PDB file of C-alpha atoms in Angstrom:
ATOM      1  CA  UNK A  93       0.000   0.000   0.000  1.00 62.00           C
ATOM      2  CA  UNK A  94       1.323   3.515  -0.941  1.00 63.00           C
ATOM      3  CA  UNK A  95       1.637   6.011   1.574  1.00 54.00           C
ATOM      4  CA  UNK A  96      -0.976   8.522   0.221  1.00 51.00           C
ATOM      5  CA  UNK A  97      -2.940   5.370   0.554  1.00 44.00           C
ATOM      6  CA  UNK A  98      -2.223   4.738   4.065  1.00 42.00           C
ATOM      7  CA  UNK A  99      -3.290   8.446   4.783  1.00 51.00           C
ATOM      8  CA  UNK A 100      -6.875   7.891   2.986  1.00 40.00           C
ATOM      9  CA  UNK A 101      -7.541   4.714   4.971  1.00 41.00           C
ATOM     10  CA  UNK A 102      -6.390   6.858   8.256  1.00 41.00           C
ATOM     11  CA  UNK A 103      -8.479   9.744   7.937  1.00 40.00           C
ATOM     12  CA  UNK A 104     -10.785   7.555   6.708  1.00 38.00           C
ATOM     13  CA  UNK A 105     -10.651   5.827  10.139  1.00 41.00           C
ATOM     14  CA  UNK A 106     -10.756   8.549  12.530  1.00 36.00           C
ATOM     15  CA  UNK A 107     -14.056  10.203  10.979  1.00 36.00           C
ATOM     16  CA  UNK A 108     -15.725   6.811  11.025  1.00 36.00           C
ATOM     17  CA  UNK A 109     -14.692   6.629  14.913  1.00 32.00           C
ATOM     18  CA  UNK A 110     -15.657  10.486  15.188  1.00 33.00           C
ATOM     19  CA  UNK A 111     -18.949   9.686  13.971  1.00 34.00           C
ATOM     20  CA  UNK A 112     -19.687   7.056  16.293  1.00 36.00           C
ATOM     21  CA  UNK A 113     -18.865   9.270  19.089  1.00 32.00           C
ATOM     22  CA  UNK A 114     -21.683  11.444  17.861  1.00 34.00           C
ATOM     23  CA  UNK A 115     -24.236   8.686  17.414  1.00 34.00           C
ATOM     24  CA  UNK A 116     -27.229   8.257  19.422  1.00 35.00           C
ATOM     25  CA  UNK A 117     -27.018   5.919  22.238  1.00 36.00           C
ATOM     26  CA  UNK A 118     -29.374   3.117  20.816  1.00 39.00           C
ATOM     27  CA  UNK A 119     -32.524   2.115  22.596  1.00 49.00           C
ATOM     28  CA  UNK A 120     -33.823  -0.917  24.031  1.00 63.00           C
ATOM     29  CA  UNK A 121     -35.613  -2.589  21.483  1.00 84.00           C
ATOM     30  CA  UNK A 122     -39.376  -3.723  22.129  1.00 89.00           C
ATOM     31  CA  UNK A 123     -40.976  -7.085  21.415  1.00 93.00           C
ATOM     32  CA  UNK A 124     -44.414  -6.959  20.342  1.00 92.00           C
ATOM     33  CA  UNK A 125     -46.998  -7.492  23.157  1.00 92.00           C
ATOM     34  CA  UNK A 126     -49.267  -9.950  22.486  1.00 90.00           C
ATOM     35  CA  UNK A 127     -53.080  -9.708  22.444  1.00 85.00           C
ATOM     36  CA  UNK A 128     -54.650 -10.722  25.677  1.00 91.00           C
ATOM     37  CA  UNK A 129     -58.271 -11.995  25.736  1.00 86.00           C
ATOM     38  CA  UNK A 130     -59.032 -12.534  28.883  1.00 93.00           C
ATOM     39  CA  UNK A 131     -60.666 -10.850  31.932  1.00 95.00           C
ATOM     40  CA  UNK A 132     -57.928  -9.423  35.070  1.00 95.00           C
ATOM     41  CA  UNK A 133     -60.008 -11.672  37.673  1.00 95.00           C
ATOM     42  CA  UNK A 134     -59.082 -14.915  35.467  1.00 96.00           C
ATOM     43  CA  UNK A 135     -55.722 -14.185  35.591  1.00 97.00           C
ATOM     44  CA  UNK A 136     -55.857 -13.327  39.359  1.00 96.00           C
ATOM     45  CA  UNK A 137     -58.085 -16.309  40.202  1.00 96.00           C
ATOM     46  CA  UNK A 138     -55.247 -18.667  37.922  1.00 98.00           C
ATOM     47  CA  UNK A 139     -52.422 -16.871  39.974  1.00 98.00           C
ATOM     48  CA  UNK A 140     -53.989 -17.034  43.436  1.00 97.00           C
ATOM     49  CA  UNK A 141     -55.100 -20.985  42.689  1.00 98.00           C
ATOM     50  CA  UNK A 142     -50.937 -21.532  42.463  1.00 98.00           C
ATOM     51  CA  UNK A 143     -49.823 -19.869  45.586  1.00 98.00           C
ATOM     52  CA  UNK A 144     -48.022 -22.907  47.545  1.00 98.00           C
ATOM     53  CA  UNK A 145     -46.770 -24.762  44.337  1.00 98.00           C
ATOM     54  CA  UNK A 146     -42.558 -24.987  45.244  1.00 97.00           C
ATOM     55  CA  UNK A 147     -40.011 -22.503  43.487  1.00 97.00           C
ATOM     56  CA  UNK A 148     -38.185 -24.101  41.121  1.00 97.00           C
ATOM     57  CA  UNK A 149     -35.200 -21.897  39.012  1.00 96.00           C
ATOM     58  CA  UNK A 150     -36.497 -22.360  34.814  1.00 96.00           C
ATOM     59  CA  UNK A 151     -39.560 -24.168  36.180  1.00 97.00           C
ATOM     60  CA  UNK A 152     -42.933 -23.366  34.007  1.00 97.00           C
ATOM     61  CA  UNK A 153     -45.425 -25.706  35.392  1.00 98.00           C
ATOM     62  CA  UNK A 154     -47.510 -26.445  38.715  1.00 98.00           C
ATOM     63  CA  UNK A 155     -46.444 -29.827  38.452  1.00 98.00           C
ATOM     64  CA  UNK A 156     -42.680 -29.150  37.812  1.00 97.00           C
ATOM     65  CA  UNK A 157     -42.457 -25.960  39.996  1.00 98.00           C
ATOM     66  CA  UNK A 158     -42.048 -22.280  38.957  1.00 98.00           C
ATOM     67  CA  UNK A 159     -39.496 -19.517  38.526  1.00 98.00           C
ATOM     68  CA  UNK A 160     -40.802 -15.689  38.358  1.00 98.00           C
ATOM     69  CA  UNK A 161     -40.904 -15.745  34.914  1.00 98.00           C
ATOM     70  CA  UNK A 162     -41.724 -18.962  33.980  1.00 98.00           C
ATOM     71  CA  UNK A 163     -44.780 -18.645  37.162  1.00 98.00           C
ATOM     72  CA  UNK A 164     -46.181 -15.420  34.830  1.00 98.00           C
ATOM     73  CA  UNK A 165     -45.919 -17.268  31.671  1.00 98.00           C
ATOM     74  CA  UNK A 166     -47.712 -20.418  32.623  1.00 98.00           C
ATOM     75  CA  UNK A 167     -50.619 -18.006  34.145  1.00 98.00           C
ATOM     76  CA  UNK A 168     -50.635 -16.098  31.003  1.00 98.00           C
ATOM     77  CA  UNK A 169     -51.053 -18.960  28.387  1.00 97.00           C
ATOM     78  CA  UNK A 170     -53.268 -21.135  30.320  1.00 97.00           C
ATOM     79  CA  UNK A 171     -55.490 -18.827  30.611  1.00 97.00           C
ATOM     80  CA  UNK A 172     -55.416 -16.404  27.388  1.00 96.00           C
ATOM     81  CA  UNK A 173     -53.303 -18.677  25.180  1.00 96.00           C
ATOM     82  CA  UNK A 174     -50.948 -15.965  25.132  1.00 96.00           C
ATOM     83  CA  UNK A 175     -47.125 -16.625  24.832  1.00 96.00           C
ATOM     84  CA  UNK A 176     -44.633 -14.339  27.009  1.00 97.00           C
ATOM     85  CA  UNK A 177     -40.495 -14.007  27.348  1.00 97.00           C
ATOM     86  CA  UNK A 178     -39.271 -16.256  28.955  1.00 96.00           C
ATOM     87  CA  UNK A 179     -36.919 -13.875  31.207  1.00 97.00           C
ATOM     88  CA  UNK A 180     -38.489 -10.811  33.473  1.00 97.00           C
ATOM     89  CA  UNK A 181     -36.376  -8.843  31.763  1.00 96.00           C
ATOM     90  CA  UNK A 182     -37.628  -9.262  28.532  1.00 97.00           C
ATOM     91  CA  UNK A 183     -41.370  -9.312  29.727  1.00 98.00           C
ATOM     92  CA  UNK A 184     -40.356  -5.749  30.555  1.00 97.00           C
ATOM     93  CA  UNK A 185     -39.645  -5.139  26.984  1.00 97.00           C
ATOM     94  CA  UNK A 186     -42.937  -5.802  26.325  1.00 97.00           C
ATOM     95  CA  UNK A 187     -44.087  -3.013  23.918  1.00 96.00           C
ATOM     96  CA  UNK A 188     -47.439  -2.100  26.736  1.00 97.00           C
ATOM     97  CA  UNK A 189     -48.775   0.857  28.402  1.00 96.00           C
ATOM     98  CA  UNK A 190     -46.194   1.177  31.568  1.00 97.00           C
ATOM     99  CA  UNK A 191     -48.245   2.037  34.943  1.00 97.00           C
ATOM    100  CA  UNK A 192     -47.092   4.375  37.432  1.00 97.00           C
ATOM    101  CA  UNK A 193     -47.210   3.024  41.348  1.00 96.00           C
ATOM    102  CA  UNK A 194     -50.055   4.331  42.151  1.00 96.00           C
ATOM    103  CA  UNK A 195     -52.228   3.389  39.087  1.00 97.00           C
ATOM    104  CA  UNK A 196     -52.000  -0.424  39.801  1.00 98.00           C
ATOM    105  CA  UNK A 197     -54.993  -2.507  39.056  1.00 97.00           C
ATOM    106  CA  UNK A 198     -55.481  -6.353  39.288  1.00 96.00           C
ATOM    107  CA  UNK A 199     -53.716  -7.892  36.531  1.00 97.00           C
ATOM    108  CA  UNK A 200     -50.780  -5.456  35.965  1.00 97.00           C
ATOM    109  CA  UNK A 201     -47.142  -6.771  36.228  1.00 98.00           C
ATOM    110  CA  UNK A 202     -45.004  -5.575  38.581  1.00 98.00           C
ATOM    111  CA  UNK A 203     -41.547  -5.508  38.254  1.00 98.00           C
ATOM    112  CA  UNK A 204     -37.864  -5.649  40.557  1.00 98.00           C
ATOM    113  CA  UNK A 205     -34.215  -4.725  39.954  1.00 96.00           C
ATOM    114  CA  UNK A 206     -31.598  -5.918  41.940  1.00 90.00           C
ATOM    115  CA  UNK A 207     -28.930  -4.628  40.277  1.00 86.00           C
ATOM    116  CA  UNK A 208     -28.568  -3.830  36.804  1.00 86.00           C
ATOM    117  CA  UNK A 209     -31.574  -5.407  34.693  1.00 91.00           C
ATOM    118  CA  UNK A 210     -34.612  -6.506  35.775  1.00 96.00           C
ATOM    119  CA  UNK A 211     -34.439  -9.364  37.811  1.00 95.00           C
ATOM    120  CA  UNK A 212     -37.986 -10.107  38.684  1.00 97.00           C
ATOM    121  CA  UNK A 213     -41.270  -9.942  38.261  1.00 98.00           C
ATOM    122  CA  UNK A 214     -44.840 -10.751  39.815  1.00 98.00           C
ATOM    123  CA  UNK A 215     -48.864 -10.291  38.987  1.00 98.00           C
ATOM    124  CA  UNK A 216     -50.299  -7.182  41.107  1.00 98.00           C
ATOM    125  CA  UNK A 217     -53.607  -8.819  42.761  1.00 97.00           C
ATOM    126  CA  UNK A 218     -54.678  -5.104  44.017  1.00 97.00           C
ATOM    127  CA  UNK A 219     -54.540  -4.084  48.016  1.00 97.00           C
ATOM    128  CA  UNK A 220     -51.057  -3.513  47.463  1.00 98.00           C
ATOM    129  CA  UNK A 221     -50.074  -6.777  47.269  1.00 98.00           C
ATOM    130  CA  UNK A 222     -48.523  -9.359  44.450  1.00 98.00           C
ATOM    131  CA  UNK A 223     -47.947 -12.773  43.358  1.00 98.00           C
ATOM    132  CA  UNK A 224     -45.119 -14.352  42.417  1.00 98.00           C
ATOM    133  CA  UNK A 225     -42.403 -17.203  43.040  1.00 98.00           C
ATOM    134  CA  UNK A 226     -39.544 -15.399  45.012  1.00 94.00           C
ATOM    135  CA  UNK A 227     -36.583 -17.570  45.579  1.00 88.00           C
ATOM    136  CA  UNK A 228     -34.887 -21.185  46.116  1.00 84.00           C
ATOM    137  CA  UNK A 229     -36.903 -23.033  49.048  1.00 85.00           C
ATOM    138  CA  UNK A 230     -39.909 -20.946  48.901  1.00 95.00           C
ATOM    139  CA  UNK A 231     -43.166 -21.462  47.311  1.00 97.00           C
ATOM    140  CA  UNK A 232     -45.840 -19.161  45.295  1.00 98.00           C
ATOM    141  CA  UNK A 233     -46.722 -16.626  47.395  1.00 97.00           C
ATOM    142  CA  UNK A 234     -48.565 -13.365  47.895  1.00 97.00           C
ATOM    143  CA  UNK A 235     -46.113 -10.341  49.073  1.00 97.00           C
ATOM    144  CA  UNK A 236     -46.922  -6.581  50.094  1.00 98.00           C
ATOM    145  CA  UNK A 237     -45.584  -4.290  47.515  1.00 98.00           C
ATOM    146  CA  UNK A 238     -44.552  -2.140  50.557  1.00 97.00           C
ATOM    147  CA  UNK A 239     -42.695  -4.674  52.429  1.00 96.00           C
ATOM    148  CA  UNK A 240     -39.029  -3.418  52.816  1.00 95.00           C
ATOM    149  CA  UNK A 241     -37.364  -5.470  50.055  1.00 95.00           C
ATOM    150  CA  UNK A 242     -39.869  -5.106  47.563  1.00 97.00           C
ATOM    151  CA  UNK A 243     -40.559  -1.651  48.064  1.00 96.00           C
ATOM    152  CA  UNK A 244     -36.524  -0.885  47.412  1.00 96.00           C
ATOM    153  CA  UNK A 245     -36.488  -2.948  44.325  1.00 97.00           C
ATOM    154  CA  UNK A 246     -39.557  -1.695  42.548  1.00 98.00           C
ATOM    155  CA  UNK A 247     -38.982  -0.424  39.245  1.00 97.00           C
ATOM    156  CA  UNK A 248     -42.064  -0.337  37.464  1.00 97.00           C
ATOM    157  CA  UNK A 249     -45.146  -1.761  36.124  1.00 98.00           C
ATOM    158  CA  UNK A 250     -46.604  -2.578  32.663  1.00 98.00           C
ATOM    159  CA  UNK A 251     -50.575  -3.696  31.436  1.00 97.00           C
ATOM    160  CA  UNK A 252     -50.784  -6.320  29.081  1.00 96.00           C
ATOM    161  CA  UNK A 253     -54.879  -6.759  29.988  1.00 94.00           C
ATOM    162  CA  UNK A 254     -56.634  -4.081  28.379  1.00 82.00           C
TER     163      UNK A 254
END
């Protein structure tokens, strides 16, 4: 390669790497939300009827045992047919209306961080409270969205029922 041809590919190479520095930061993409047909009290009756059934990290069913997001999945196709992410955080990236705090109804899902990405998620029941399957050992259970560790790690909420 000539030198004059060295120069082009250099110059070359520092505006491309200027330009970048200029670029927008790019966004989180979405994934399509999918259409749910079905009524909030059938998905809070379906989540209530599995409180007890034992955690279980990737579990999906009642017989097998559940994980957060694997608990909100199994909820959501058994009883609209709908299929979810499999991780919380890509439930969050659900392309649905997100719900400030105090706007919860029945039905909406709430979401944790702890940490960087979103690390968990449950099914808002209303009276401030939630269900979902917390952690190794435990079962399905119904938490206060105000108890101390929850309450921390809230991050937001999104409604897929509309």
């Amino acid at each position: 390669m000539t030198a004059a041809a060295l120069r082009v590919l250099a110059v070359l190479s520092v505006v491309a790497l200027l330009a970048g520095c200029g670029a927008r930061t790019p966004t989180r993409a979405t994934i399509a939300a999918p259409h749910i047909d079905a009524s909030p009290n059938d998905i809070l009756f379906r989540a209530i009827s599995l409180v007890g059934t034992p955690y279980r990290y990737g579990g999906n069913t009642p017989e097998g045992g559940f994980d957060c997001s694997g608990l909100i999945g199994y909820i959501f196709h058994d009883v609209a047919g709908a299929r979810l992410p499999r991780s919380a955080a890509d439930i969050d990236r659900l392309d649905a209306p997100a719900i400030a705090r105090g706007r919860l109804v029945p039905g909406d899902l709430v979401f944790f961080r702890d940490g960087g990405s979103i690390s968990h998620i449950g099914i808002y029941v209303g009276e401030g409270r939630f269900v979902h399957a917390p952690s190794r050992g435990g079962t399905v259970r119904l938490d206060a969205l105000d108890g101390d560790y929850w309450r921390q790690h809230f991050v937001g909420a999104k409604r897929l029922i509309r």
